[in-house]
Structures are given as structure tokens and as C-alpha cells.
CSV table of C-alpha atoms and ligand atoms in Angstrom, one decimal:
chain,number,residue,atom,x,y,z
A,1080,MET,CA,-0.2,-19.2,-19.6
A,1081,LYS,CA,-1.5,-19.6,-16.1
A,1082,ALA,CA,-3.1,-17.5,-14.3
A,1083,LEU,CA,-5.4,-17.3,-10.7
A,1084,LEU,CA,-8.7,-17.0,-12.0
A,1085,CYS,CA,-11.4,-15.4,-10.2
A,1086,LYS,CA,-14.5,-16.8,-12.5
A,1087,GLN,CA,-17.5,-15.5,-9.6
A,1088,PHE,CA,-17.0,-13.1,-6.8
A,1089,GLY,CA,-15.7,-15.2,-3.5
A,1090,PRO,CA,-12.8,-15.6,-0.9
A,1091,PRO,CA,-9.5,-16.6,-2.6
A,1092,GLU,CA,-10.1,-20.2,-1.9
A,1093,SER,CA,-12.2,-19.5,-4.0
A,1094,LEU,CA,-9.7,-18.8,-6.6
A,1095,THR,CA,-8.1,-21.2,-9.7
A,1096,VAL,CA,-5.0,-21.3,-11.1
A,1097,GLU,CA,-6.0,-21.9,-15.0
A,1098,GLU,CA,-4.1,-22.2,-18.3
A,1099,ILE,CA,-5.4,-19.7,-20.7
A,1100,PRO,CA,-3.9,-18.1,-23.9
A,1101,SER,CA,-0.9,-15.4,-23.2
A,1102,PRO,CA,-2.5,-11.5,-23.8
A,1103,LYS,CA,-1.7,-9.9,-26.9
A,1104,ALA,CA,-0.6,-6.4,-26.8
A,1105,GLY,CA,-2.6,-3.5,-28.7
A,1106,PRO,CA,-2.0,-0.2,-29.3
A,1107,GLY,CA,-0.7,1.6,-26.2
A,1108,GLU,CA,-0.5,-1.5,-24.0
A,1109,VAL,CA,2.2,-3.9,-22.8
A,1110,VAL,CA,2.2,-7.5,-21.9
A,1111,VAL,CA,4.8,-8.6,-19.0
A,1112,THR,CA,6.0,-11.7,-18.1
A,1113,VAL,CA,5.2,-11.7,-14.5
A,1114,LYS,CA,8.5,-12.6,-12.2
A,1115,ALA,CA,7.3,-11.3,-8.9
A,1116,ALA,CA,3.6,-9.7,-7.7
A,1117,SER,CA,2.7,-8.7,-4.1
A,1118,VAL,CA,-0.3,-9.1,-2.5
A,1119,ASN,CA,-1.8,-5.2,-1.6
A,1120,PHE,CA,-5.2,-5.3,0.8
A,1121,PRO,CA,-7.6,-4.2,-2.2
A,1122,ASP,CA,-7.0,-8.1,-4.1
A,1123,VAL,CA,-8.4,-9.4,-1.1
A,1124,LEU,CA,-11.7,-6.9,-1.4
A,1125,ILE,CA,-11.5,-6.7,-5.9
A,1126,VAL,CA,-12.1,-11.2,-5.6
A,1127,GLN,CA,-15.2,-10.4,-3.2
A,1128,ASN,CA,-16.5,-7.6,-5.1
A,1129,LYS,CA,-16.4,-5.2,-1.9
A,1130,TYR,CA,-13.3,-2.8,-4.2
A,1131,GLN,CA,-14.5,0.1,-5.9
A,1132,VAL,CA,-12.4,-1.0,-9.2
A,1133,LYS,CA,-14.8,-3.8,-10.8
A,1134,PRO,CA,-13.2,-5.8,-13.2
A,1135,PRO,CA,-15.4,-8.1,-15.7
A,1136,LEU,CA,-15.3,-11.9,-15.0
A,1137,PRO,CA,-13.2,-13.5,-14.6
A,1138,PHE,CA,-9.9,-12.0,-14.1
A,1139,SER,CA,-6.7,-12.3,-11.9
A,1140,PRO,CA,-6.1,-10.6,-9.4
A,1141,GLY,CA,-2.8,-8.8,-8.4
A,1142,SER,CA,-2.3,-5.0,-8.3
A,1143,GLU,CA,0.8,-4.7,-8.4
A,1144,PHE,CA,3.8,-7.0,-10.2
A,1145,ALA,CA,6.9,-6.9,-11.7
A,1146,GLY,CA,8.7,-8.7,-14.9
A,1147,VAL,CA,10.6,-8.2,-18.0
A,1148,VAL,CA,8.5,-6.4,-21.6
A,1149,LYS,CA,7.6,-9.2,-24.1
A,1150,GLU,CA,5.5,-7.5,-26.1
A,1151,ILE,CA,4.6,-3.4,-27.1
A,1152,GLY,CA,1.9,-2.3,-28.7
A,1153,ASP,CA,1.5,1.0,-31.4
A,1154,GLY,CA,2.4,3.8,-29.7
A,1155,VAL,CA,4.2,2.4,-26.9
A,1156,GLN,CA,7.6,4.6,-26.9
A,1157,HIS,CA,9.0,4.6,-23.3
A,1158,ILE,CA,9.9,1.0,-23.0
A,1159,LYS,CA,11.1,-2.0,-25.3
A,1160,PRO,CA,10.4,-5.5,-24.9
A,1161,GLY,CA,13.3,-7.0,-22.9
A,1162,ASP,CA,13.2,-4.1,-20.0
A,1163,ARG,CA,13.1,-5.2,-16.2
A,1164,VAL,CA,9.8,-2.8,-14.9
A,1165,ILE,CA,7.1,-2.6,-12.1
A,1166,ALA,CA,3.9,-2.4,-13.4
A,1167,PHE,CA,0.5,-1.7,-11.2
A,1168,ALA,CA,-2.5,-2.4,-13.1
A,1169,GLY,CA,-4.8,-2.7,-10.9
A,1170,TYR,CA,-5.4,-6.2,-11.2
A,1171,GLY,CA,-3.6,-8.9,-13.6
A,1172,GLY,CA,-0.6,-9.8,-11.9
A,1173,PHE,CA,-1.6,-13.1,-10.1
A,1174,ALA,CA,-0.6,-14.7,-13.7
A,1175,GLU,CA,2.5,-15.9,-16.0
A,1176,GLU,CA,1.6,-13.2,-18.5
A,1177,CYS,CA,-0.4,-9.4,-17.9
A,1178,LEU,CA,-1.5,-7.3,-20.2
A,1179,ALA,CA,-1.5,-4.1,-19.0
A,1180,PRO,CA,-1.4,-0.2,-20.1
A,1181,ALA,CA,1.2,1.6,-21.0
A,1182,ASN,CA,1.5,3.9,-18.7
A,1183,ARG,CA,0.6,2.6,-16.0
A,1184,ILE,CA,4.8,0.5,-16.3
A,1185,LEU,CA,7.8,1.5,-15.1
A,1186,PRO,CA,11.5,0.9,-15.7
A,1187,ILE,CA,12.5,-0.6,-12.1
A,1188,PRO,CA,14.7,1.8,-10.3
A,1189,GLY,CA,18.4,0.5,-10.7
A,1190,ASN,CA,19.2,-3.1,-10.0
A,1191,MET,CA,16.2,-3.2,-7.3
A,1192,ASP,CA,15.4,-7.3,-7.6
A,1193,PHE,CA,11.9,-8.4,-9.2
A,1194,VAL,CA,10.8,-9.2,-5.4
A,1195,THR,CA,11.0,-5.6,-4.2
A,1196,ALA,CA,10.5,-4.1,-7.0
A,1197,ALA,CA,6.9,-6.2,-6.6
A,1198,SER,CA,7.1,-4.6,-3.7
A,1199,PHE,CA,7.6,-1.4,-3.7
A,1200,ILE,CA,5.2,1.4,-5.8
A,1201,LEU,CA,1.4,1.0,-4.4
A,1202,THR,CA,2.9,1.4,-0.7
A,1203,TYR,CA,6.0,3.5,-0.8
A,1204,GLY,CA,3.9,5.6,-3.3
A,1205,THR,CA,0.6,6.0,-1.4
A,1206,SER,CA,2.7,6.7,2.0
A,1207,HIS,CA,4.6,9.3,0.1
A,1208,HIS,CA,2.0,10.4,-1.4
A,1209,ALA,CA,0.3,10.7,2.0
A,1210,LEU,CA,2.5,12.2,4.2
A,1211,LYS,CA,4.3,14.7,1.5
A,1212,HIS,CA,1.4,15.9,-0.5
A,1213,ARG,CA,-1.9,15.6,1.7
A,1214,ALA,CA,-0.6,16.1,5.2
A,1215,ASP,CA,2.0,18.3,4.1
A,1216,THR,CA,4.4,17.5,7.2
A,1217,ARG,CA,6.9,19.7,8.7
A,1218,PRO,CA,10.9,18.1,10.2
A,1219,GLY,CA,9.7,17.2,14.2
A,1220,GLU,CA,5.8,16.8,14.0
A,1221,THR,CA,4.9,13.2,15.3
A,1222,LEU,CA,3.6,11.0,13.4
A,1223,LEU,CA,1.0,8.0,14.2
A,1224,VAL,CA,0.9,5.1,12.0
A,1225,LEU,CA,-2.2,2.6,12.4
A,1226,GLY,CA,-1.1,-0.9,11.2
A,1227,ALA,CA,1.8,-0.1,10.9
A,1228,ALA,CA,3.2,-4.3,10.2
A,1229,GLY,CA,1.4,-3.9,7.3
A,1230,GLY,CA,2.5,-3.2,3.9
A,1231,VAL,CA,1.3,0.8,3.9
A,1232,GLY,CA,1.7,0.8,7.0
A,1233,ILE,CA,6.0,0.2,7.4
A,1234,ALA,CA,6.2,2.3,3.8
A,1235,ALA,CA,4.7,5.6,6.2
A,1236,ILE,CA,7.0,4.7,9.3
A,1237,GLU,CA,10.5,4.9,6.4
A,1238,ILE,CA,9.0,7.7,4.8
A,1239,GLY,CA,8.2,9.3,7.5
A,1240,LYS,CA,11.7,9.0,9.6
A,1241,VAL,CA,13.0,9.9,5.7
A,1242,LEU,CA,11.0,13.4,6.2
A,1243,GLY,CA,12.3,14.3,9.8
A,1244,LEU,CA,8.6,13.2,11.4
A,1245,GLN,CA,9.1,11.2,15.4
A,1246,VAL,CA,7.0,8.4,14.8
A,1247,ILE,CA,4.9,6.2,16.8
A,1248,ALA,CA,3.9,2.6,15.6
A,1249,CYS,CA,1.1,0.9,16.6
A,1250,ALA,CA,0.5,-2.8,16.1
A,1251,SER,CA,-1.7,-6.2,17.3
A,1252,THR,CA,1.3,-8.2,18.3
A,1253,GLU,CA,4.3,-8.0,19.6
A,1254,ASP,CA,6.8,-9.3,16.3
A,1255,LYS,CA,5.0,-6.9,14.4
A,1256,LEU,CA,6.2,-4.0,16.6
A,1257,ALA,CA,9.7,-5.4,16.2
A,1258,VAL,CA,9.3,-4.9,12.5
A,1259,CYS,CA,8.1,-1.5,12.7
A,1260,ARG,CA,11.3,-0.6,15.2
A,1261,GLU,CA,13.2,-2.5,12.6
A,1262,HIS,CA,12.3,-0.3,9.6
A,1263,GLY,CA,12.9,3.3,12.1
A,1264,ALA,CA,9.6,3.5,14.4
A,1265,ASP,CA,11.3,5.6,16.9
A,1266,ALA,CA,7.8,4.8,19.5
A,1267,THR,CA,5.6,1.9,19.8
A,1268,ILE,CA,2.0,1.2,21.1
A,1269,ASN,CA,0.7,-2.5,20.7
A,1270,TYR,CA,-3.5,-1.7,20.0
A,1271,ALA,CA,-4.5,-4.8,21.2
A,1272,THR,CA,-3.4,-4.6,24.7
A,1273,GLU,CA,-3.2,-1.1,25.6
A,1274,ASP,CA,-6.0,1.6,25.3
A,1275,LEU,CA,-4.9,4.0,22.0
A,1276,ARG,CA,-5.3,7.0,24.1
A,1277,GLU,CA,-3.0,6.0,27.2
A,1278,GLY,CA,-0.2,4.9,24.8
A,1279,ILE,CA,-0.6,8.3,23.1
A,1280,LYS,CA,0.0,10.0,26.4
A,1281,ARG,CA,2.8,7.5,27.3
A,1282,ALA,CA,4.4,7.9,23.9
A,1283,THR,CA,4.1,11.6,23.4
A,1284,GLY,CA,4.7,12.5,27.0
A,1285,GLY,CA,1.2,14.2,26.7
A,1286,LYS,CA,1.6,16.4,23.6
A,1287,GLY,CA,-0.4,14.2,21.8
A,1288,VAL,CA,0.1,13.2,17.5
A,1289,ASP,CA,0.5,16.7,14.5
A,1290,VAL,CA,-0.6,13.7,12.4
A,1291,VAL,CA,-2.5,10.1,12.0
A,1292,TYR,CA,-2.0,7.6,9.1
A,1293,ASP,CA,-4.9,5.2,9.4
A,1294,ALA,CA,-4.8,2.0,7.5
A,1295,VAL,CA,-7.0,0.2,9.9
A,1296,GLY,CA,-10.3,2.4,10.4
A,1297,GLY,CA,-12.9,1.4,13.2
A,1298,PRO,CA,-12.9,2.3,17.2
A,1299,TYR,CA,-9.0,3.7,16.3
A,1300,ALA,CA,-10.2,6.6,14.0
A,1301,GLU,CA,-11.8,7.9,16.8
A,1302,ALA,CA,-9.3,7.6,19.5
A,1303,ALA,CA,-6.7,8.7,17.7
A,1304,LEU,CA,-8.1,11.6,16.4
A,1305,ARG,CA,-9.2,12.7,20.1
A,1306,SER,CA,-5.5,12.7,21.1
A,1307,SER,CA,-4.2,14.8,17.7
A,1308,ASN,CA,-2.9,18.5,18.0
A,1309,TRP,CA,-4.3,22.0,16.9
A,1310,ARG,CA,-4.1,21.4,13.9
A,1311,ALA,CA,-3.3,17.9,13.1
A,1312,ARG,CA,-4.1,16.4,10.1
A,1313,PHE,CA,-5.7,12.8,10.3
A,1314,LEU,CA,-5.3,10.7,7.4
A,1315,VAL,CA,-7.8,8.2,6.3
A,1316,ILE,CA,-6.3,5.8,4.3
A,1317,GLY,CA,-7.7,2.4,4.3
A,1318,PHE,CA,-10.3,-0.1,6.5
A,1319,ALA,CA,-8.6,-3.2,7.1
A,1320,SER,CA,-10.5,-3.9,10.0
A,1321,GLY,CA,-13.2,-3.4,7.6
A,1322,GLU,CA,-15.6,-0.5,9.9
A,1323,ILE,CA,-15.5,2.2,8.2
A,1324,PRO,CA,-15.4,4.6,11.2
A,1325,LYS,CA,-17.8,7.5,11.6
A,1326,VAL,CA,-16.4,10.5,13.7
A,1327,PRO,CA,-18.1,13.4,15.2
A,1328,LEU,CA,-17.5,16.2,13.4
A,1329,ASN,CA,-17.0,18.3,16.7
A,1330,LEU,CA,-13.3,16.9,16.9
A,1331,PRO,CA,-12.3,18.4,14.1
A,1332,LEU,CA,-13.6,22.0,15.0
A,1333,LEU,CA,-12.7,22.2,18.2
A,1334,MET,CA,-8.2,22.1,17.0
A,1335,GLU,CA,-9.3,23.0,14.2
A,1336,ARG,CA,-8.1,19.4,12.8
A,1337,SER,CA,-8.7,18.2,9.0
A,1338,ILE,CA,-9.9,15.1,8.1
A,1339,ILE,CA,-7.6,14.4,4.2
A,1340,GLY,CA,-8.2,11.4,2.2
A,1341,VAL,CA,-5.8,9.8,0.1
A,1342,TYR,CA,-6.5,8.1,-3.1
A,1343,TRP,CA,-3.0,6.9,-4.6
A,1344,GLY,CA,-4.1,5.2,-7.5
A,1345,GLU,CA,-6.5,8.3,-9.2
A,1346,TRP,CA,-3.8,10.5,-8.5
A,1347,SER,CA,-1.1,9.3,-10.0
A,1348,LYS,CA,-3.6,8.9,-13.2
A,1349,ARG,CA,-5.0,12.3,-12.6
A,1350,THR,CA,-1.2,14.2,-12.4
A,1351,PRO,CA,0.6,12.2,-14.5
A,1352,ALA,CA,3.4,14.1,-14.4
A,1353,GLU,CA,3.5,14.8,-10.5
A,1354,PHE,CA,3.6,10.8,-9.8
A,1355,ALA,CA,6.5,10.6,-12.4
A,1356,SER,CA,8.0,12.8,-9.8
A,1357,ALA,CA,7.3,11.4,-6.4
A,1358,VAL,CA,8.5,7.5,-8.4
A,1359,ARG,CA,11.8,9.6,-9.4
A,1360,GLU,CA,12.7,10.9,-5.5
A,1361,LEU,CA,11.5,7.0,-3.6
A,1362,GLY,CA,14.3,5.2,-5.6
A,1363,GLU,CA,16.5,7.7,-5.5
A,1364,TRP,CA,15.9,7.0,-1.7
A,1365,PHE,CA,15.7,3.5,-2.1
A,1366,MET,CA,19.3,3.9,-4.3
A,1367,GLN,CA,20.3,5.9,-0.5
A,1368,GLY,CA,19.9,3.0,0.7
A,1369,LYS,CA,17.0,5.2,2.9
A,1370,LEU,CA,13.9,2.4,1.9
A,1371,LYS,CA,13.7,-1.2,2.9
A,1372,PRO,CA,10.4,-2.8,1.6
A,1373,HIS,CA,9.8,-5.9,3.9
A,1374,VAL,CA,9.0,-9.1,2.4
A,1375,SER,CA,7.9,-11.2,4.8
A,1376,SER,CA,6.9,-14.5,2.2
A,1377,GLN,CA,6.6,-15.7,-1.0
A,1378,TYR,CA,5.1,-18.2,-2.6
A,1379,PRO,CA,4.4,-20.0,-5.9
A,1380,LEU,CA,1.2,-19.0,-8.0
A,1381,ALA,CA,-0.9,-22.5,-7.4
A,1382,ARG,CA,-1.0,-20.9,-3.8
A,1383,ALA,CA,-1.6,-17.6,-4.1
A,1384,ALA,CA,-4.7,-17.7,-2.4
A,1385,GLU,CA,-3.0,-18.7,0.6
A,1386,ALA,CA,-0.9,-16.1,0.2
A,1387,MET,CA,-3.6,-13.8,-0.1
A,1388,ASN,CA,-5.8,-15.4,2.8
A,1389,GLU,CA,-2.1,-14.4,4.8
A,1390,LEU,CA,-3.0,-10.5,4.2
A,1391,ALA,CA,-6.9,-11.2,5.0
A,1392,GLY,CA,-5.8,-13.0,7.9
A,1393,ARG,CA,-3.6,-10.5,9.4
A,1394,ARG,CA,-0.9,-12.3,10.1
A,1395,ALA,CA,1.5,-10.4,7.1
A,1396,LYS,CA,4.6,-8.7,8.7
A,1397,GLY,CA,5.3,-5.9,4.8
A,1398,LYS,CA,4.4,-7.3,1.9
A,1399,VAL,CA,3.5,-10.6,0.9
A,1400,VAL,CA,5.2,-12.0,-2.6
A,1401,VAL,CA,3.8,-14.7,-5.5
A,1402,VAL,CA,6.4,-16.1,-7.8
A,1403,PRO,CA,4.6,-17.0,-10.5
B,1378,LIG,N1,-6.4,5.0,-0.1
B,1378,LIG,C1,-5.2,4.6,-0.7
B,1378,LIG,O1,-4.5,5.2,-2.1
B,1378,LIG,C2,-4.2,3.3,-0.5
B,1378,LIG,C3,-3.4,3.1,-1.0
B,1378,LIG,C4,-3.3,2.0,-0.9
B,1378,LIG,C5,-3.7,0.8,0.1
B,1378,LIG,N2,-4.8,1.0,0.7
B,1378,LIG,C6,-5.3,0.6,2.0
B,1378,LIG,O2,-4.8,0.7,2.5
B,1378,LIG,C7,-5.6,-0.5,3.9
B,1378,LIG,C8,-4.0,-1.3,4.3
B,1378,LIG,O3,-3.5,-1.5,2.6
B,1378,LIG,P1,-2.4,-2.6,3.0
B,1378,LIG,O4,-1.8,-2.9,1.6
B,1378,LIG,O5,-0.9,-2.0,3.7
B,1378,LIG,O6,-3.0,-3.9,3.9
B,1378,LIG,P2,-2.2,-5.0,4.8
B,1378,LIG,O7,-0.4,-5.0,4.9
B,1378,LIG,O8,-2.1,-6.2,4.9
B,1378,LIG,O9,-2.3,-4.4,6.3
B,1378,LIG,C9,-3.3,-4.0,6.8
B,1378,LIG,C10,-3.1,-3.9,8.6
B,1378,LIG,O10,-4.2,-3.5,8.8
B,1378,LIG,C11,-4.3,-4.4,10.6
B,1378,LIG,N3,-5.6,-4.9,10.5
B,1378,LIG,C12,-6.5,-4.4,11.6
B,1378,LIG,N4,-7.7,-5.1,11.4
B,1378,LIG,C13,-7.7,-6.0,10.5
B,1378,LIG,C14,-8.8,-7.2,9.7
B,1378,LIG,N5,-9.6,-7.3,10.3
B,1378,LIG,N6,-8.3,-7.6,8.5
B,1378,LIG,C15,-6.8,-7.6,8.0
B,1378,LIG,N7,-6.1,-6.6,8.6
B,1378,LIG,C16,-6.2,-5.8,9.7
B,1378,LIG,C17,-3.2,-5.3,10.5
B,1378,LIG,O11,-2.3,-5.2,11.9
B,1378,LIG,P3,-3.1,-5.5,13.2
B,1378,LIG,O12,-3.2,-7.0,13.1
B,1378,LIG,O13,-1.6,-4.4,13.8
B,1378,LIG,O14,-3.9,-4.4,14.0
B,1378,LIG,C18,-2.4,-4.8,9.0
B,1378,LIG,O15,-0.9,-5.7,9.0
B,1378,LIG,C19,-6.1,-1.2,3.1
B,1378,LIG,O16,-7.5,-0.8,3.5
B,1378,LIG,C20,-6.1,-0.8,1.5
B,1378,LIG,O17,-7.0,-0.9,0.6
B,1378,LIG,C21,-5.6,2.4,0.5
């Protein structure tokens, strides 16, 4: 089978597509024939040795994929060969077949197609966990989403609307902001052309925001925190800008604001029952037409590095998918 291989850490263009032996399922493992795999920001980091998960070399990136179960190992009960599944294995998805632990594999909700299924769990799961469990949002609150046209960003807009929030989406181009409005944003700020604090004042009539969803980091973080209200919750999602912000701790003190870390992957392993119930809820919302994953481009496996560079180069809107 063909696989995109990371043989030494480096940028996506250093990856090669090679023929390697098909994997075999050991106890508690599953081999999936991959039909579609989406690019997530951690895929760009993992091949450069800049991510918290560090697989042994050589490995294939591709944290999330959808496909058909080819083989199951001893002890696997909840799925069988031929089942349509979503997998979030952390890596291995940019290949024709992938081996994954059975507890990282779920049935595809309803009749969702493979490309959509590959674009669903990680981004919607993260934003659902962040807004519902970590920020404990209440209907009517105002949510500010930084990097709102990205994978987790669009999911945060849509889930924010399902939870009854007023959503302000921030992104760097007018095209990206148009996509945010299509997915439900009530107001938008172009933080490349307008000062973020001024934009928040304009969008909230001077009231400020109750929840900040920050997938970008860098200088926007402090500006957003300063524009947040009494007892606001600031969700630390990621640092796509490459800069981990350092904020003065008087900002949480003065307004009883909370800075809250979100680590969906770890949470999903530590609390499998809560995770399963979150996935069920997301599947129901999808089936009810409340969630509409945005896939902006698709690439064959041979061009998977270009797919990763679309994200790394800040050009992607929503999800970019590799179809082996
Ligand atoms: N905490 C968790 O559990 C969790 C789970 C999943 C992902 N994440 C993290 O969330 C972040 C976003 O992930 P994603 O998959 O949604 O990525 P994505 O689709 O690439 O979105 C990231 C957004 O960040 C903005 N950005 C600003 N500066 C950038 C730069 N220098 N390079 C690239 N993008 C830049 C871009 O929007 P503009 O151009 O509009 O600014 C882009 O749309 C990543 O840091 C990822 O590791 C965290």
C-alpha cells in the first residue's frame, strides 16, 4: 500500500509517498482502508517535531480519517470488517490503510459521506468540549472566535449558534469572514485591517465579550482578554500563529476572568463515557442539519504535502482533505 512517510523531521515538502507493507491488526487493533483523511494543524507540527505527540520515525502523519474496516484484532467487539468508520488515531491517516487502536474508532453517524466524516470529529469535538464542558456557556452570552475560518474555528461558530450564543468571528481576509457568516457568525472582525479591541467595541456596542475561543495565540490573545467582561472565560485552544502569548495576570484578577486550557485529545482518552456522549450529540446535531462541515479543497495522496502546506500557509478555509 502507498503511504506518505515522515522519515526525518522537517517541513511537509520533505515527506515522501512510498510503497510499504500493509499493516496487520494485533489484539485490540483495527486496520482501516482509508477513504478520506483531513488535515489538522497538529499534522503540520508533528512532522516538524513541534507537537506534544512524538511518534517513532518513520511514520505517516494524518490524525483523523474515515474509511472501511478491513481487519480487526482479538478482543475488538464494537466494530467489524466492512463497517464505515471515523478514526482519530493521532497519526497514520495519510496512507491507503491505517492501523489504529479500537478505542480510537467510531461508526460514521448516519449516512455522512467519507470526506465529511474525515472532517468532523476532531474539530467539532474540540469546539464542543471547549464551549460546553470547559466554558460552560449560557444562551445569550457573547463568544469571540479567533481564527474563525479555520477548522476548529468554523466548528466553534456553528456550535456557538447551537448553544444560543452571539458569535463574533475574527479572521484575516474578507473571503474568510464571508465563510464565517455563511456558517452563522452574527458579526465579523478583520483583525488584519482593524484593531481587534476597536473591532470588539464596535461589534458589541462597547459591552465586551463573555467567552474568547483562541486558536491563534500571538498578540490577539491579550487584546481579546482585555476586551472581555466580568467573569469572562478565555479558552486556550492553540497557537496557530506560532507564538505562545504571555499575558499579565492582573487581567484575570481585575475582572474575575478565567483562563481555561482545552486539550480535547487527552480529555477523550481520560473520560471515554463523556466523550462517547459528546460524539452522539454532535452526530444528532449533524443529522438535524445544525452542523455543516466546510471542506474547501481535496488532494490525492501524492499531493498530501500541498494539502498540509495550504493549512500551514494560512490559505485554508474550513477543512482540507486528502483522498487516497
Ligand atoms: N486544544 C485542543 O484540544 C486542540 C484541538 C485541535 C486543534 N487545536 C489547535 O488549534 C489550532 C487551530 O487548528 P486548526 O486545525 O483549526 O488549524 P487551521 O484550520 O489552520 O486554522 C488556524 C487559523 O489560525 C489563523 N492563523 C493565524 N496565524 C497563522 C499562521 N501563522 N499560520 C497558520 N494559521 C494562522 C488562520 O486564520 P487567519 O488567517 O484568519 O488568522 C487559520 O485559519 C492549532 O494550533 C491546533 O494545534 C487544539
